[in-house]
Coordinates of C-alpha atoms and ligand atoms in Angstrom, one line a residue:
M1 CA 88.6 -110.7 143.2
Q2 CA 88.2 -114.2 144.8
Y3 CA 87.7 -114.1 148.6
R4 CA 89.2 -116.7 150.8
F5 CA 86.9 -117.4 153.7
Y6 CA 88.1 -119.3 156.8
Y7 CA 85.8 -121.0 159.3
W8 CA 85.3 -124.4 160.9
P9 CA 84.1 -126.7 158.2
M10 CA 81.6 -128.8 160.2
I11 CA 79.4 -126.1 161.5
Q12 CA 77.4 -123.1 160.5
G13 CA 78.4 -121.2 163.7
R14 CA 79.3 -117.6 163.5
G15 CA 80.7 -118.1 160.0
E16 CA 77.2 -118.6 158.6
Y17 CA 76.4 -114.9 158.9
V18 CA 79.4 -114.3 156.5
R19 CA 78.5 -117.2 154.2
L20 CA 75.0 -115.9 153.8
A21 CA 76.3 -112.5 152.8
L22 CA 78.8 -114.0 150.3
E23 CA 76.1 -116.1 148.8
A24 CA 73.5 -113.3 148.7
A25 CA 76.0 -111.1 146.9
G26 CA 76.9 -113.9 144.4
A27 CA 80.5 -113.3 145.4
D28 CA 83.4 -115.5 144.2
Y29 CA 84.8 -117.2 147.3
V30 CA 86.5 -120.3 148.5
D31 CA 85.4 -121.8 151.8
V32 CA 89.0 -122.8 152.5
A33 CA 88.6 -125.3 155.4
R34 CA 85.9 -127.1 153.4
E35 CA 88.2 -127.7 150.5
P36 CA 90.1 -131.1 150.5
E37 CA 93.4 -131.0 152.4
Q38 CA 95.3 -132.3 149.3
S39 CA 94.2 -129.1 147.5
G40 CA 95.4 -126.8 150.2
G41 CA 92.2 -126.8 152.3
G42 CA 90.9 -128.4 155.4
I43 CA 91.4 -127.5 159.1
P44 CA 95.2 -127.6 158.7
E45 CA 95.0 -124.6 156.4
L46 CA 92.8 -122.7 158.8
L47 CA 95.2 -123.5 161.7
K48 CA 98.2 -122.6 159.5
V49 CA 96.8 -119.1 159.0
M50 CA 95.9 -118.7 162.7
Q51 CA 99.2 -119.9 163.9
S52 CA 101.4 -118.1 161.4
G53 CA 104.0 -116.3 163.5
D54 CA 104.7 -113.4 161.1
D55 CA 101.3 -111.7 160.8
E56 CA 101.3 -108.3 162.3
R57 CA 97.5 -108.4 162.7
P58 CA 96.7 -112.0 163.8
P59 CA 93.1 -112.9 164.2
F60 CA 91.8 -114.1 167.6
A61 CA 89.4 -116.7 166.2
P62 CA 87.6 -117.7 163.0
P63 CA 85.7 -116.5 161.0
F64 CA 88.1 -114.5 159.0
L65 CA 88.3 -113.3 155.4
K66 CA 91.1 -112.7 153.0
A67 CA 90.1 -110.0 150.6
G68 CA 93.1 -109.1 148.4
K69 CA 95.5 -107.4 150.8
H70 CA 93.0 -107.2 153.6
F71 CA 92.7 -109.8 156.2
I72 CA 89.6 -109.2 158.4
S73 CA 88.3 -111.1 161.4
H74 CA 85.2 -110.7 163.6
T75 CA 81.9 -111.3 161.9
P76 CA 80.6 -107.7 162.2
A77 CA 83.8 -106.3 160.8
I78 CA 83.8 -108.7 157.9
L79 CA 80.2 -107.8 157.1
L80 CA 80.9 -104.1 157.4
Y81 CA 83.5 -104.7 154.6
L82 CA 81.4 -106.9 152.4
G83 CA 78.2 -104.9 152.9
E84 CA 79.8 -101.8 151.4
R85 CA 81.3 -103.7 148.4
H86 CA 78.3 -105.7 147.5
R87 CA 75.3 -103.4 148.0
L88 CA 74.3 -105.2 151.1
A89 CA 74.5 -102.0 153.2
P90 CA 73.1 -98.5 152.9
S91 CA 75.4 -96.1 151.0
S92 CA 75.3 -93.2 153.6
E93 CA 77.7 -93.1 156.4
A94 CA 74.9 -93.0 159.0
G95 CA 73.2 -96.0 157.2
K96 CA 76.4 -98.0 157.3
M97 CA 76.9 -97.3 161.0
W98 CA 73.3 -98.3 161.6
A99 CA 73.8 -101.6 159.8
H100 CA 76.9 -102.2 161.9
Q101 CA 75.1 -101.5 165.1
L102 CA 72.4 -104.0 164.2
Q103 CA 75.0 -106.6 163.5
L104 CA 76.7 -106.0 166.8
S105 CA 73.3 -106.6 168.5
I106 CA 73.0 -109.8 166.5
T107 CA 76.5 -110.8 167.8
D108 CA 75.4 -110.2 171.4
F109 CA 72.2 -112.2 170.8
D110 CA 74.2 -115.0 169.2
K111 CA 76.5 -115.2 172.2
E112 CA 73.5 -115.4 174.5
I113 CA 72.2 -118.3 172.4
H114 CA 75.5 -120.0 172.6
D115 CA 75.5 -119.6 176.3
T116 CA 72.3 -121.5 176.7
H117 CA 74.2 -124.7 176.2
H118 CA 77.6 -123.5 177.4
P119 CA 76.8 -121.2 180.4
I120 CA 79.9 -122.1 182.4
A121 CA 82.8 -122.7 180.0
S122 CA 83.3 -123.0 176.2
Q123 CA 86.0 -125.7 176.7
L124 CA 83.8 -128.0 178.7
Y125 CA 81.3 -130.3 177.1
Y126 CA 77.6 -129.6 177.3
E127 CA 77.3 -132.8 179.3
D128 CA 79.5 -131.2 182.0
Q129 CA 77.2 -128.2 182.5
K130 CA 73.7 -129.6 181.8
K131 CA 72.2 -128.3 185.1
E132 CA 73.4 -124.8 184.6
A133 CA 72.4 -124.9 180.9
K134 CA 68.9 -125.9 181.9
A135 CA 68.7 -122.8 184.2
R136 CA 70.3 -120.5 181.6
A137 CA 68.0 -121.8 178.7
G138 CA 64.9 -121.2 180.9
D139 CA 66.0 -117.6 181.6
F140 CA 66.8 -117.2 177.9
L141 CA 63.5 -118.4 176.7
E142 CA 61.5 -116.4 179.3
F143 CA 63.4 -113.1 179.2
R144 CA 66.3 -112.8 176.8
A145 CA 64.9 -114.2 173.6
P146 CA 61.8 -112.0 173.9
K147 CA 63.9 -108.9 174.7
N148 CA 66.2 -109.5 171.7
L149 CA 63.5 -110.5 169.2
G150 CA 61.3 -107.6 170.6
Y151 CA 64.2 -105.2 169.8
F152 CA 64.4 -106.3 166.1
E153 CA 60.6 -106.3 165.9
K154 CA 60.6 -102.6 167.1
V155 CA 63.3 -101.7 164.5
L156 CA 61.2 -103.3 161.8
E157 CA 58.1 -101.5 162.9
R158 CA 59.9 -98.2 162.9
N159 CA 61.3 -98.6 159.5
K160 CA 58.2 -97.4 157.8
S161 CA 59.5 -97.8 154.3
G162 CA 60.8 -101.2 155.2
D163 CA 58.5 -103.8 153.7
G164 CA 60.2 -106.8 155.3
H165 CA 63.6 -105.2 155.8
L166 CA 65.4 -103.8 158.8
I167 CA 66.9 -100.9 156.9
G168 CA 65.4 -98.9 154.1
K169 CA 63.6 -100.7 151.3
R170 CA 66.1 -103.3 150.3
L171 CA 68.0 -106.3 151.6
T172 CA 71.0 -105.6 153.8
Y173 CA 73.3 -107.9 155.7
P174 CA 71.5 -107.5 159.0
D175 CA 68.4 -109.0 157.3
L176 CA 70.4 -112.1 156.4
S177 CA 71.6 -112.4 160.0
L178 CA 68.1 -112.0 161.4
F179 CA 67.0 -114.8 159.0
Q180 CA 69.7 -117.0 160.5
I181 CA 68.7 -116.2 164.1
V182 CA 65.0 -117.1 163.4
A183 CA 66.0 -120.3 161.5
G184 CA 68.5 -121.3 164.2
L185 CA 66.1 -120.6 167.1
R186 CA 63.5 -122.7 165.3
Y187 CA 66.0 -125.6 165.2
A188 CA 67.2 -125.2 168.7
F189 CA 64.0 -124.5 170.5
P190 CA 61.1 -125.8 168.2
K191 CA 58.5 -125.9 170.9
A192 CA 59.3 -122.6 172.5
M193 CA 59.6 -120.9 169.1
R194 CA 56.2 -122.1 168.0
K195 CA 54.7 -119.9 170.7
L196 CA 57.3 -117.2 170.8
E197 CA 57.5 -116.3 167.2
K198 CA 53.8 -115.4 167.0
K199 CA 54.7 -112.2 168.9
Y200 CA 57.3 -111.2 166.3
P201 CA 55.6 -111.4 162.9
R202 CA 57.9 -108.8 161.3
C203 CA 61.0 -110.9 162.3
V204 CA 59.3 -113.9 160.7
A205 CA 58.5 -111.9 157.6
V206 CA 62.2 -111.0 157.3
H207 CA 63.1 -114.7 157.6
D208 CA 60.6 -115.6 154.9
E209 CA 61.8 -112.8 152.6
V210 CA 65.4 -113.9 152.9
A211 CA 64.6 -117.6 152.5
A212 CA 62.9 -116.7 149.2
H213 CA 65.8 -114.6 147.9
R214 CA 66.9 -116.2 144.6
R215 CA 70.5 -116.7 145.5
V216 CA 69.9 -117.4 149.2
S217 CA 67.3 -120.1 148.4
A218 CA 69.7 -121.7 146.0
Y219 CA 72.3 -121.7 148.7
L220 CA 70.0 -123.2 151.3
A221 CA 69.1 -126.0 149.0
S222 CA 72.7 -126.7 148.1
E223 CA 75.4 -128.8 149.8
R224 CA 77.2 -125.6 150.7
R225 CA 74.7 -125.1 153.5
I226 CA 75.8 -127.2 156.4
A227 CA 72.9 -128.6 158.3
F228 CA 72.3 -127.4 161.9
N229 CA 74.0 -129.8 164.3
E230 CA 75.0 -130.2 168.0
M231 CA 78.4 -128.7 167.5
G232 CA 77.4 -125.2 166.4
V233 CA 75.8 -122.2 168.1
F234 CA 72.2 -123.4 167.6
R235 CA 71.9 -126.8 169.2
H236 CA 68.8 -128.8 169.8
Y237 CA 68.7 -130.5 173.2
E238 CA 65.2 -131.6 174.0
E239 CA 65.6 -130.9 177.7
L240 CA 66.5 -127.2 177.1
D241 CA 63.4 -126.5 175.0
A242 CA 60.2 -125.3 176.6
R243 CA 57.6 -127.9 177.6
G244 CA 55.1 -128.2 174.8
Ligands
GSH301 N1 83.7 -111.9 168.0 C1 84.0 -113.0 167.1 C2 83.9 -114.3 167.8 C3 84.6 -115.4 167.1 C4 84.5 -116.7 167.8 O1 84.1 -116.8 168.9 N2 84.8 -117.8 167.1 C5 84.7 -119.1 167.6 C6 84.0 -120.0 166.7 S1 82.4 -119.5 166.3 C7 86.0 -119.7 168.0 O2 86.6 -120.4 167.2 N3 86.5 -119.3 169.2 C8 87.7 -119.8 169.7 C9 87.9 -119.2 171.1 O3 87.1 -118.3 171.5 O4 88.9 -119.6 171.7 C10 83.1 -112.9 165.8 O5 82.1 -112.3 165.9 O6 83.5 -113.4 164.8

């Protein structure tokens, strides 16, 4: 089956957690909004699906995935679905729920990262909330990033059989998402992360393991991987990073 994946074409954003899973699985998928408009792609196609008036289960926002007759939105729900079908999740019910819980923690963390540059309102520009962003980013780097990274470090430490994985002995989708968090924080807050990440060696090891994964490393080197930029979740604003 060929998946149809829908997300904003100019950013990694929340869609990147899904792209990483599709790529690690070697799944057959079309990144619809990145296809040319004349071949039925582009943002118009994304909007068409969102604005279609006859869908009984309309999505609130991208990302979403068409998988045969299923139409799934919300990153953790998409990953719950893909994880089971592509051996990117444990097979037991308890293991699947654990992977889902870790992904929900990633989602909360991702939102806190987003709010460092948009603490007041998503529809305002960063430039309209710079003062508040500075305060929020300071709090984030001092308290929230350590608390969130510390949580994943603890999970890794307690997974005795882990060997560089959050769950069990093999790669699961929360590992891919933790990779994205570490890579994104390095982009957004390079100075702060140079200090911070020394305290979370297991999180860094997951990052390195995922980056070296055969399919993921090919993806990261390809044009399919959109570069980090100042439109996505992880944005680099010099003034929000810690002083060196
Ligand atoms: N909980 C959703 C969040 C989806 C979301 O916030 N999507 C953003 C782009 S990353 C969006 O387009 N939001 C539009 C809006 O909130 O109005 C998920 O995890 O996928």
